Amino acid sequence: MKKIFNSGWEFQHGETESFKAVTLPHDWSLFYPFKEDAKSSGSGGYVETGIGHYRKKFSYTPQNDRVFIHFEGVYMNSDVWLNGEHLGKHIYGYTPFEYEITEFLTKDGSENVIEVKVDNSAQPGSRWYSGSGITRNVWIIERPHCYIPCFGVHAYLEKLEDNKAYICVETDIEGGDNYQKEITISCEMFDNNGKKVSGEEQNTGARKKTIVIDNPILWDVENPYLYKIKVSLLENQTIIQERETDFGVRTVKFIADEGFLLNGKRVKIKGVCVHHDGGSVGAAVPAVVWERRVRKLKEMGCNSIRMSHNPPNTDLLDICDRMGILVMDEAFDEWKWLKGKELGSNTSGSRGYSEWFNQCHEDDLKCMVKRDRNHPSIIIWSIGNEVPDQTDPEGYLTARELKNICKELDPTRVVTQANDQIEAEPKKATEEFLNELDVVGYNYTGRWRSRAETLYDDDKRKHPERCIIGSENSSFGGVRGEYQMEARDHAGWWTHPYYTTPVIVGRLLRYTMTHDYVSGDYMWTGIDYLGEAHWPSRSASSGVMDTCGFEKDSYYFYKSIFRRDVPVTHLMPHWNLDVEEGTIIQVLGFTNCEAAELILNGKSYGKKAMSYPDYGMTERYGHFDKAPRPFCTDNLFLSWDVPYEKGCIELIGYNDGLEVSRYKIETSKETGKPVIDRYKALYEYEGDRVEQLEISVFDDNGNLCVNNCDEIKVKVQNAEIMGIDNGNPFSHESMKADHIHLFHGKAFLIIRILENAGSSVEVILGDKTAFIGLN
């Protein structure tokens, strides 16, 4: 029996505040103002950290032999007590842990008191926003005396042969060493309709079974088909415990010359890196928030996520399983060497996981692998990100140890590390270190000298046997609705005008898409995240979506490259620019059509085409499957120099000379009426009902008021605000308030429904309102 244990908690920050009621998951950092002098610094997002105390009073009568409390994640350095008994301490904020509480529960029916101390005072302690508190779900779990532990079922594909899938199921049992009764295990497999599909069961040991299914449906990115495996623990032929796990039948392989193969077919990894925060909800992210975000990334054509740089919430992995998103599962950002975290502040004396690495890394890595290894979405383990140990002559020994832990617990997957010091100066990653990796991860492969042009070529010649993946490289990014027109003095080498960035990122993107041996790439990042900022900014703007999950122009740049199944047209910048009439503006067009035409106020500025994807002759000399088209650029976008004048600008996409897509922007009025767009979830989730509302302001012609930054007020009925945001990285407004200024005409609201009837939201903008019922 497993029961969610999130309600009825109280929280106290520090030692002087009074306790107040909270619902878990809970992240206290965003309930306090952003401050330039915050100890978390710019790296941590200028937020409050410190020490927090949680407590809950509850009555409990066990129905089974043993009772455990299970925490999915507490950031960080937690201590737990039940009725005054210290249950234990857990340091890492991203791995789960549990304690048996059977003997400490009251026996007379009186109330129990559980207390949790969370210490996030070691600051600055993270290179990104970590959040603070019990940031993931808590469960009460009952088990028999002899039981299958939480991550005690490991299922993996042994082989595919003669239209049969042979699936090995290994089961751990605890509490049975001195148990006298007969304990056995049985395994069954069911399709996604609940029909039993497993055939013969081969006994390969008391705790290891092989089940066989005929004509298996393979899990892949287009059809992520999931079976369910049920393992039963029997005592004298009576079931005393059952455990279920989703399972996808698929094969994965990395080959030096061919890249990544899924079920024997080459699949180019079109990935994004994603941090663990959910914008206005911080690190306490409801599953449906992840669903909306992943769904948008999938719509863009993304097929993979790198979990940067820590074990993610399992809700996110479940969603990737369901949606067909490949996963690079990552363990650590630090090993033995400390990384600096003073970005954007005057603080000094960085802290970090390196302080506890020797003490904790083995347990934390084992926990991640055992927790996650049944997920079909996971194709590769990453044991670290940009660790300075890569340049240490002894660093390869740590890499070997971590790799061996992964292989011991899961021999079916390969191991990588994201390296940012390959050919770096003055000190580069050692060959011994890179040779320990099954797949070598390259971060910012074009950063040094001639590699800005040659990219992976040099290493492919030098190491033809090496499997290569772009584990992190720059994305188009930018601030939604903002357009840097010129290069800025002293702005940093990482900032560029809006028309320059797609040239830079497009060079590597085109290389990756057209070279089979490069398995793929993970852009930094898919979604903006809190932290890694310089005041007055409180969040990084490297994503193709902002912290609200609103698409930026760059989103459509990637969609035009990743998606070939639907016509795509998009223009940037918007057409409410603060420039004089007649100013020459570089208008960028993103399209996957054969040609595109730009029209401004009825005047054509001509058709253009880009060379990508280009194809040569087939069958015989002079024969082309499709007639070559004239093109004007090797870039992955089109560009027109246009004198600015207000009105209507359009991009028309053509295939075979026929219009197949049209994108239009009109100069909008300054203000209009608010409109609420409610996200409709694909799946149901355990726990509280959470709603997500996109708020936009449209003028009376139906155009988004892109320059509107007026304040809106929000009134909720039978609901509570979990988070409010506008996507502006420079906003210091509270993300927990009932009001916020729009940013380029948009804002985003997340609420928790308190009752099943009568819930509603009203948005007020001046004398205009919008209302939505949420029954």
JSON list of N, CA and C in Angstrom, two decimals, residues 129-183:
[
{"chain": "A", "resi": 129, "resn": "TYR", "atom": "N", "xyz": [19.49, 27.80, -10.10]},
{"chain": "A", "resi": 129, "resn": "TYR", "atom": "CA", "xyz": [18.49, 27.83, -9.02]},
{"chain": "A", "resi": 129, "resn": "TYR", "atom": "C", "xyz": [18.23, 26.41, -8.53]},
{"chain": "A", "resi": 130, "resn": "SER", "atom": "N", "xyz": [18.40, 26.21, -7.24]},
{"chain": "A", "resi": 130, "resn": "SER", "atom": "CA", "xyz": [18.18, 24.88, -6.67]},
{"chain": "A", "resi": 130, "resn": "SER", "atom": "C", "xyz": [16.82, 24.76, -6.01]},
{"chain": "A", "resi": 131, "resn": "GLY", "atom": "N", "xyz": [16.29, 25.88, -5.50]},
{"chain": "A", "resi": 131, "resn": "GLY", "atom": "CA", "xyz": [15.13, 25.79, -4.64]},
{"chain": "A", "resi": 131, "resn": "GLY", "atom": "C", "xyz": [15.53, 25.32, -3.26]},
{"chain": "A", "resi": 132, "resn": "SER", "atom": "N", "xyz": [14.57, 25.39, -2.32]},
{"chain": "A", "resi": 132, "resn": "SER", "atom": "CA", "xyz": [14.83, 25.00, -0.94]},
{"chain": "A", "resi": 132, "resn": "SER", "atom": "C", "xyz": [13.57, 24.37, -0.37]},
{"chain": "A", "resi": 133, "resn": "GLY", "atom": "N", "xyz": [13.73, 23.18, 0.23]},
{"chain": "A", "resi": 133, "resn": "GLY", "atom": "CA", "xyz": [12.59, 22.59, 0.91]},
{"chain": "A", "resi": 133, "resn": "GLY", "atom": "C", "xyz": [12.32, 21.15, 0.51]},
{"chain": "A", "resi": 134, "resn": "ILE", "atom": "N", "xyz": [11.16, 20.67, 0.91]},
{"chain": "A", "resi": 134, "resn": "ILE", "atom": "CA", "xyz": [10.68, 19.33, 0.50]},
{"chain": "A", "resi": 134, "resn": "ILE", "atom": "C", "xyz": [10.05, 19.52, -0.87]},
{"chain": "A", "resi": 135, "resn": "THR", "atom": "N", "xyz": [10.87, 19.46, -1.90]},
{"chain": "A", "resi": 135, "resn": "THR", "atom": "CA", "xyz": [10.48, 19.92, -3.23]},
{"chain": "A", "resi": 135, "resn": "THR", "atom": "C", "xyz": [9.82, 18.83, -4.09]},
{"chain": "A", "resi": 136, "resn": "ARG", "atom": "N", "xyz": [9.77, 17.60, -3.59]},
{"chain": "A", "resi": 136, "resn": "ARG", "atom": "CA", "xyz": [9.12, 16.52, -4.32]},
{"chain": "A", "resi": 136, "resn": "ARG", "atom": "C", "xyz": [8.17, 15.76, -3.39]},
{"chain": "A", "resi": 137, "resn": "ASN", "atom": "N", "xyz": [7.42, 14.83, -3.93]},
{"chain": "A", "resi": 137, "resn": "ASN", "atom": "CA", "xyz": [6.38, 14.15, -3.18]},
{"chain": "A", "resi": 137, "resn": "ASN", "atom": "C", "xyz": [6.92, 13.36, -1.99]},
{"chain": "A", "resi": 138, "resn": "VAL", "atom": "N", "xyz": [6.03, 13.19, -1.01]},
{"chain": "A", "resi": 138, "resn": "VAL", "atom": "CA", "xyz": [6.30, 12.33, 0.14]},
{"chain": "A", "resi": 138, "resn": "VAL", "atom": "C", "xyz": [5.20, 11.26, 0.19]},
{"chain": "A", "resi": 139, "resn": "TRP", "atom": "N", "xyz": [5.61, 10.03, 0.55]},
{"chain": "A", "resi": 139, "resn": "TRP", "atom": "CA", "xyz": [4.68, 8.90, 0.56]},
{"chain": "A", "resi": 139, "resn": "TRP", "atom": "C", "xyz": [4.79, 8.13, 1.87]},
{"chain": "A", "resi": 140, "resn": "ILE", "atom": "N", "xyz": [3.66, 7.57, 2.30]},
{"chain": "A", "resi": 140, "resn": "ILE", "atom": "CA", "xyz": [3.65, 6.54, 3.34]},
{"chain": "A", "resi": 140, "resn": "ILE", "atom": "C", "xyz": [3.48, 5.20, 2.62]},
{"chain": "A", "resi": 141, "resn": "ILE", "atom": "N", "xyz": [4.35, 4.26, 2.90]},
{"chain": "A", "resi": 141, "resn": "ILE", "atom": "CA", "xyz": [4.33, 2.96, 2.22]},
{"chain": "A", "resi": 141, "resn": "ILE", "atom": "C", "xyz": [4.27, 1.85, 3.26]},
{"chain": "A", "resi": 142, "resn": "GLU", "atom": "N", "xyz": [3.32, 0.94, 3.09]},
{"chain": "A", "resi": 142, "resn": "GLU", "atom": "CA", "xyz": [3.23, -0.23, 3.95]},
{"chain": "A", "resi": 142, "resn": "GLU", "atom": "C", "xyz": [3.71, -1.46, 3.18]},
{"chain": "A", "resi": 143, "resn": "ARG", "atom": "N", "xyz": [4.44, -2.33, 3.88]},
{"chain": "A", "resi": 143, "resn": "ARG", "atom": "CA", "xyz": [4.97, -3.54, 3.27]},
{"chain": "A", "resi": 143, "resn": "ARG", "atom": "C", "xyz": [4.87, -4.70, 4.25]},
{"chain": "A", "resi": 144, "resn": "PRO", "atom": "N", "xyz": [4.86, -5.93, 3.71]},
{"chain": "A", "resi": 144, "resn": "PRO", "atom": "CA", "xyz": [4.90, -7.09, 4.60]},
{"chain": "A", "resi": 144, "resn": "PRO", "atom": "C", "xyz": [6.28, -7.22, 5.24]},
{"chain": "A", "resi": 145, "resn": "HIS", "atom": "N", "xyz": [6.41, -8.16, 6.14]},
{"chain": "A", "resi": 145, "resn": "HIS", "atom": "CA", "xyz": [7.69, -8.35, 6.84]},
{"chain": "A", "resi": 145, "resn": "HIS", "atom": "C", "xyz": [8.81, -8.65, 5.83]},
{"chain": "A", "resi": 146, "resn": "CYS", "atom": "N", "xyz": [8.54, -9.53, 4.90]},
{"chain": "A", "resi": 146, "resn": "CYS", "atom": "CA", "xyz": [9.46, -9.82, 3.80]},
{"chain": "A", "resi": 146, "resn": "CYS", "atom": "C", "xyz": [8.92, -9.11, 2.57]},
{"chain": "A", "resi": 147, "resn": "TYR", "atom": "N", "xyz": [9.71, -8.25, 1.90]},
{"chain": "A", "resi": 147, "resn": "TYR", "atom": "CA", "xyz": [9.12, -7.35, 0.91]},
{"chain": "A", "resi": 147, "resn": "TYR", "atom": "C", "xyz": [10.08, -7.04, -0.24]},
{"chain": "A", "resi": 148, "resn": "ILE", "atom": "N", "xyz": [9.49, -6.54, -1.32]},
{"chain": "A", "resi": 148, "resn": "ILE", "atom": "CA", "xyz": [10.25, -5.99, -2.45]},
{"chain": "A", "resi": 148, "resn": "ILE", "atom": "C", "xyz": [10.48, -4.51, -2.16]},
{"chain": "A", "resi": 149, "resn": "PRO", "atom": "N", "xyz": [11.74, -4.04, -2.11]},
{"chain": "A", "resi": 149, "resn": "PRO", "atom": "CA", "xyz": [12.00, -2.64, -1.80]},
{"chain": "A", "resi": 149, "resn": "PRO", "atom": "C", "xyz": [11.56, -1.72, -2.94]},
{"chain": "A", "resi": 150, "resn": "CYS", "atom": "N", "xyz": [11.67, -0.43, -2.68]},
{"chain": "A", "resi": 150, "resn": "CYS", "atom": "CA", "xyz": [11.10, 0.58, -3.57]},
{"chain": "A", "resi": 150, "resn": "CYS", "atom": "C", "xyz": [11.59, 0.45, -5.01]},
{"chain": "A", "resi": 151, "resn": "PHE", "atom": "N", "xyz": [12.88, 0.26, -5.21]},
{"chain": "A", "resi": 151, "resn": "PHE", "atom": "CA", "xyz": [13.43, 0.14, -6.57]},
{"chain": "A", "resi": 151, "resn": "PHE", "atom": "C", "xyz": [13.96, -1.27, -6.80]},
{"chain": "A", "resi": 152, "resn": "GLY", "atom": "N", "xyz": [13.21, -2.24, -6.26]},
{"chain": "A", "resi": 152, "resn": "GLY", "atom": "CA", "xyz": [13.69, -3.61, -6.25]},
{"chain": "A", "resi": 152, "resn": "GLY", "atom": "C", "xyz": [13.35, -4.45, -7.45]},
{"chain": "A", "resi": 153, "resn": "VAL", "atom": "N", "xyz": [12.67, -3.88, -8.45]},
{"chain": "A", "resi": 153, "resn": "VAL", "atom": "CA", "xyz": [12.35, -4.62, -9.68]},
{"chain": "A", "resi": 153, "resn": "VAL", "atom": "C", "xyz": [13.14, -4.02, -10.83]},
{"chain": "A", "resi": 154, "resn": "HIS", "atom": "N", "xyz": [13.93, -4.84, -11.48]},
{"chain": "A", "resi": 154, "resn": "HIS", "atom": "CA", "xyz": [14.71, -4.42, -12.64]},
{"chain": "A", "resi": 154, "resn": "HIS", "atom": "C", "xyz": [14.29, -5.27, -13.84]},
{"chain": "A", "resi": 155, "resn": "ALA", "atom": "N", "xyz": [13.70, -4.63, -14.83]},
{"chain": "A", "resi": 155, "resn": "ALA", "atom": "CA", "xyz": [13.26, -5.33, -16.04]},
{"chain": "A", "resi": 155, "resn": "ALA", "atom": "C", "xyz": [14.07, -4.82, -17.22]},
{"chain": "A", "resi": 156, "resn": "TYR", "atom": "N", "xyz": [14.56, -5.74, -18.04]},
{"chain": "A", "resi": 156, "resn": "TYR", "atom": "CA", "xyz": [15.31, -5.33, -19.22]},
{"chain": "A", "resi": 156, "resn": "TYR", "atom": "C", "xyz": [15.17, -6.37, -20.31]},
{"chain": "A", "resi": 157, "resn": "LEU", "atom": "N", "xyz": [15.36, -5.92, -21.54]},
{"chain": "A", "resi": 157, "resn": "LEU", "atom": "CA", "xyz": [15.22, -6.79, -22.71]},
{"chain": "A", "resi": 157, "resn": "LEU", "atom": "C", "xyz": [16.50, -7.61, -22.87]},
{"chain": "A", "resi": 158, "resn": "GLU", "atom": "N", "xyz": [16.34, -8.93, -22.85]},
{"chain": "A", "resi": 158, "resn": "GLU", "atom": "CA", "xyz": [17.48, -9.82, -23.09]},
{"chain": "A", "resi": 158, "resn": "GLU", "atom": "C", "xyz": [17.76, -9.96, -24.57]},
{"chain": "A", "resi": 159, "resn": "LYS", "atom": "N", "xyz": [16.70, -10.18, -25.35]},
{"chain": "A", "resi": 159, "resn": "LYS", "atom": "CA", "xyz": [16.89, -10.33, -26.80]},
{"chain": "A", "resi": 159, "resn": "LYS", "atom": "C", "xyz": [15.55, -10.24, -27.50]},
{"chain": "A", "resi": 160, "resn": "LEU", "atom": "N", "xyz": [15.62, -9.88, -28.79]},
{"chain": "A", "resi": 160, "resn": "LEU", "atom": "CA", "xyz": [14.49, -9.95, -29.72]},
{"chain": "A", "resi": 160, "resn": "LEU", "atom": "C", "xyz": [14.82, -11.02, -30.74]},
{"chain": "A", "resi": 161, "resn": "GLU", "atom": "N", "xyz": [13.96, -12.02, -30.86]},
{"chain": "A", "resi": 161, "resn": "GLU", "atom": "CA", "xyz": [14.28, -13.15, -31.73]},
{"chain": "A", "resi": 161, "resn": "GLU", "atom": "C", "xyz": [13.01, -13.83, -32.20]},
{"chain": "A", "resi": 162, "resn": "ASP", "atom": "N", "xyz": [12.91, -14.03, -33.51]},
{"chain": "A", "resi": 162, "resn": "ASP", "atom": "CA", "xyz": [11.75, -14.75, -34.09]},
{"chain": "A", "resi": 162, "resn": "ASP", "atom": "C", "xyz": [10.42, -14.14, -33.63]},
{"chain": "A", "resi": 163, "resn": "ASN", "atom": "N", "xyz": [10.34, -12.81, -33.70]},
{"chain": "A", "resi": 163, "resn": "ASN", "atom": "CA", "xyz": [9.13, -12.09, -33.30]},
{"chain": "A", "resi": 163, "resn": "ASN", "atom": "C", "xyz": [8.73, -12.32, -31.85]},
{"chain": "A", "resi": 164, "resn": "LYS", "atom": "N", "xyz": [9.70, -12.61, -31.03]},
{"chain": "A", "resi": 164, "resn": "LYS", "atom": "CA", "xyz": [9.48, -12.76, -29.60]},
{"chain": "A", "resi": 164, "resn": "LYS", "atom": "C", "xyz": [10.42, -11.83, -28.85]},
{"chain": "A", "resi": 165, "resn": "ALA", "atom": "N", "xyz": [9.92, -11.28, -27.75]},
{"chain": "A", "resi": 165, "resn": "ALA", "atom": "CA", "xyz": [10.75, -10.48, -26.85]},
{"chain": "A", "resi": 165, "resn": "ALA", "atom": "C", "xyz": [10.97, -11.26, -25.58]},
{"chain": "A", "resi": 166, "resn": "TYR", "atom": "N", "xyz": [12.24, -11.43, -25.22]},
{"chain": "A", "resi": 166, "resn": "TYR", "atom": "CA", "xyz": [12.62, -12.11, -23.99]},
{"chain": "A", "resi": 166, "resn": "TYR", "atom": "C", "xyz": [13.02, -11.05, -22.97]},
{"chain": "A", "resi": 167, "resn": "ILE", "atom": "N", "xyz": [12.23, -10.94, -21.91]},
{"chain": "A", "resi": 167, "resn": "ILE", "atom": "CA", "xyz": [12.41, -9.86, -20.95]},
{"chain": "A", "resi": 167, "resn": "ILE", "atom": "C", "xyz": [12.79, -10.46, -19.61]},
{"chain": "A", "resi": 168, "resn": "CYS", "atom": "N", "xyz": [13.92, -10.06, -19.12]},
{"chain": "A", "resi": 168, "resn": "CYS", "atom": "CA", "xyz": [14.42, -10.53, -17.82]},
{"chain": "A", "resi": 168, "resn": "CYS", "atom": "C", "xyz": [13.90, -9.60, -16.73]},
{"chain": "A", "resi": 169, "resn": "VAL", "atom": "N", "xyz": [13.37, -10.20, -15.68]},
{"chain": "A", "resi": 169, "resn": "VAL", "atom": "CA", "xyz": [12.89, -9.44, -14.52]},
{"chain": "A", "resi": 169, "resn": "VAL", "atom": "C", "xyz": [13.64, -9.93, -13.29]},
{"chain": "A", "resi": 170, "resn": "GLU", "atom": "N", "xyz": [14.47, -9.05, -12.73]},
{"chain": "A", "resi": 170, "resn": "GLU", "atom": "CA", "xyz": [15.22, -9.37, -11.52]},
{"chain": "A", "resi": 170, "resn": "GLU", "atom": "C", "xyz": [14.57, -8.64, -10.35]},
{"chain": "A", "resi": 171, "resn": "THR", "atom": "N", "xyz": [14.38, -9.36, -9.26]},
{"chain": "A", "resi": 171, "resn": "THR", "atom": "CA", "xyz": [13.66, -8.81, -8.11]},
{"chain": "A", "resi": 171, "resn": "THR", "atom": "C", "xyz": [14.51, -8.93, -6.85]},
{"chain": "A", "resi": 172, "resn": "ASP", "atom": "N", "xyz": [14.66, -7.82, -6.14]},
{"chain": "A", "resi": 172, "resn": "ASP", "atom": "CA", "xyz": [15.31, -7.84, -4.84]},
{"chain": "A", "resi": 172, "resn": "ASP", "atom": "C", "xyz": [14.26, -8.10, -3.76]},
{"chain": "A", "resi": 173, "resn": "ILE", "atom": "N", "xyz": [14.66, -8.83, -2.73]},
{"chain": "A", "resi": 173, "resn": "ILE", "atom": "CA", "xyz": [13.79, -9.09, -1.59]},
{"chain": "A", "resi": 173, "resn": "ILE", "atom": "C", "xyz": [14.56, -8.75, -0.33]},
{"chain": "A", "resi": 174, "resn": "GLU", "atom": "N", "xyz": [13.90, -8.01, 0.55]},
{"chain": "A", "resi": 174, "resn": "GLU", "atom": "CA", "xyz": [14.52, -7.66, 1.83]},
{"chain": "A", "resi": 174, "resn": "GLU", "atom": "C", "xyz": [13.67, -8.20, 2.97]},
{"chain": "A", "resi": 175, "resn": "GLY", "atom": "N", "xyz": [14.34, -8.39, 4.11]},
{"chain": "A", "resi": 175, "resn": "GLY", "atom": "CA", "xyz": [13.64, -8.88, 5.29]},
{"chain": "A", "resi": 175, "resn": "GLY", "atom": "C", "xyz": [13.41, -10.36, 5.31]},
{"chain": "A", "resi": 176, "resn": "GLY", "atom": "N", "xyz": [14.03, -11.11, 4.39]},
{"chain": "A", "resi": 176, "resn": "GLY", "atom": "CA", "xyz": [13.76, -12.53, 4.29]},
{"chain": "A", "resi": 176, "resn": "GLY", "atom": "C", "xyz": [14.90, -13.43, 4.70]},
{"chain": "A", "resi": 177, "resn": "ASP", "atom": "N", "xyz": [15.97, -12.89, 5.24]},
{"chain": "A", "resi": 177, "resn": "ASP", "atom": "CA", "xyz": [17.15, -13.70, 5.56]},
{"chain": "A", "resi": 177, "resn": "ASP", "atom": "C", "xyz": [16.83, -14.77, 6.59]},
{"chain": "A", "resi": 178, "resn": "ASN", "atom": "N", "xyz": [16.05, -14.40, 7.61]},
{"chain": "A", "resi": 178, "resn": "ASN", "atom": "CA", "xyz": [15.73, -15.37, 8.66]},
{"chain": "A", "resi": 178, "resn": "ASN", "atom": "C", "xyz": [14.25, -15.73, 8.65]},
{"chain": "A", "resi": 179, "resn": "TYR", "atom": "N", "xyz": [13.66, -15.54, 7.46]},
{"chain": "A", "resi": 179, "resn": "TYR", "atom": "CA", "xyz": [12.22, -15.78, 7.32]},
{"chain": "A", "resi": 179, "resn": "TYR", "atom": "C", "xyz": [12.01, -17.24, 6.97]},
{"chain": "A", "resi": 180, "resn": "GLN", "atom": "N", "xyz": [11.15, -17.92, 7.72]},
{"chain": "A", "resi": 180, "resn": "GLN", "atom": "CA", "xyz": [11.02, -19.37, 7.60]},
{"chain": "A", "resi": 180, "resn": "GLN", "atom": "C", "xyz": [9.98, -19.78, 6.57]},
{"chain": "A", "resi": 181, "resn": "LYS", "atom": "N", "xyz": [9.07, -18.89, 6.24]},
{"chain": "A", "resi": 181, "resn": "LYS", "atom": "CA", "xyz": [7.99, -19.27, 5.32]},
{"chain": "A", "resi": 181, "resn": "LYS", "atom": "C", "xyz": [8.50, -19.30, 3.88]},
{"chain": "A", "resi": 182, "resn": "GLU", "atom": "N", "xyz": [7.80, -20.06, 3.04]},
{"chain": "A", "resi": 182, "resn": "GLU", "atom": "CA", "xyz": [8.21, -20.20, 1.64]},
{"chain": "A", "resi": 182, "resn": "GLU", "atom": "C", "xyz": [7.85, -18.92, 0.87]},
{"chain": "A", "resi": 183, "resn": "ILE", "atom": "N", "xyz": [8.87, -18.29, 0.28]},
{"chain": "A", "resi": 183, "resn": "ILE", "atom": "CA", "xyz": [8.69, -17.05, -0.47]},
{"chain": "A", "resi": 183, "resn": "ILE", "atom": "C", "xyz": [8.99, -17.32, -1.94]}
]
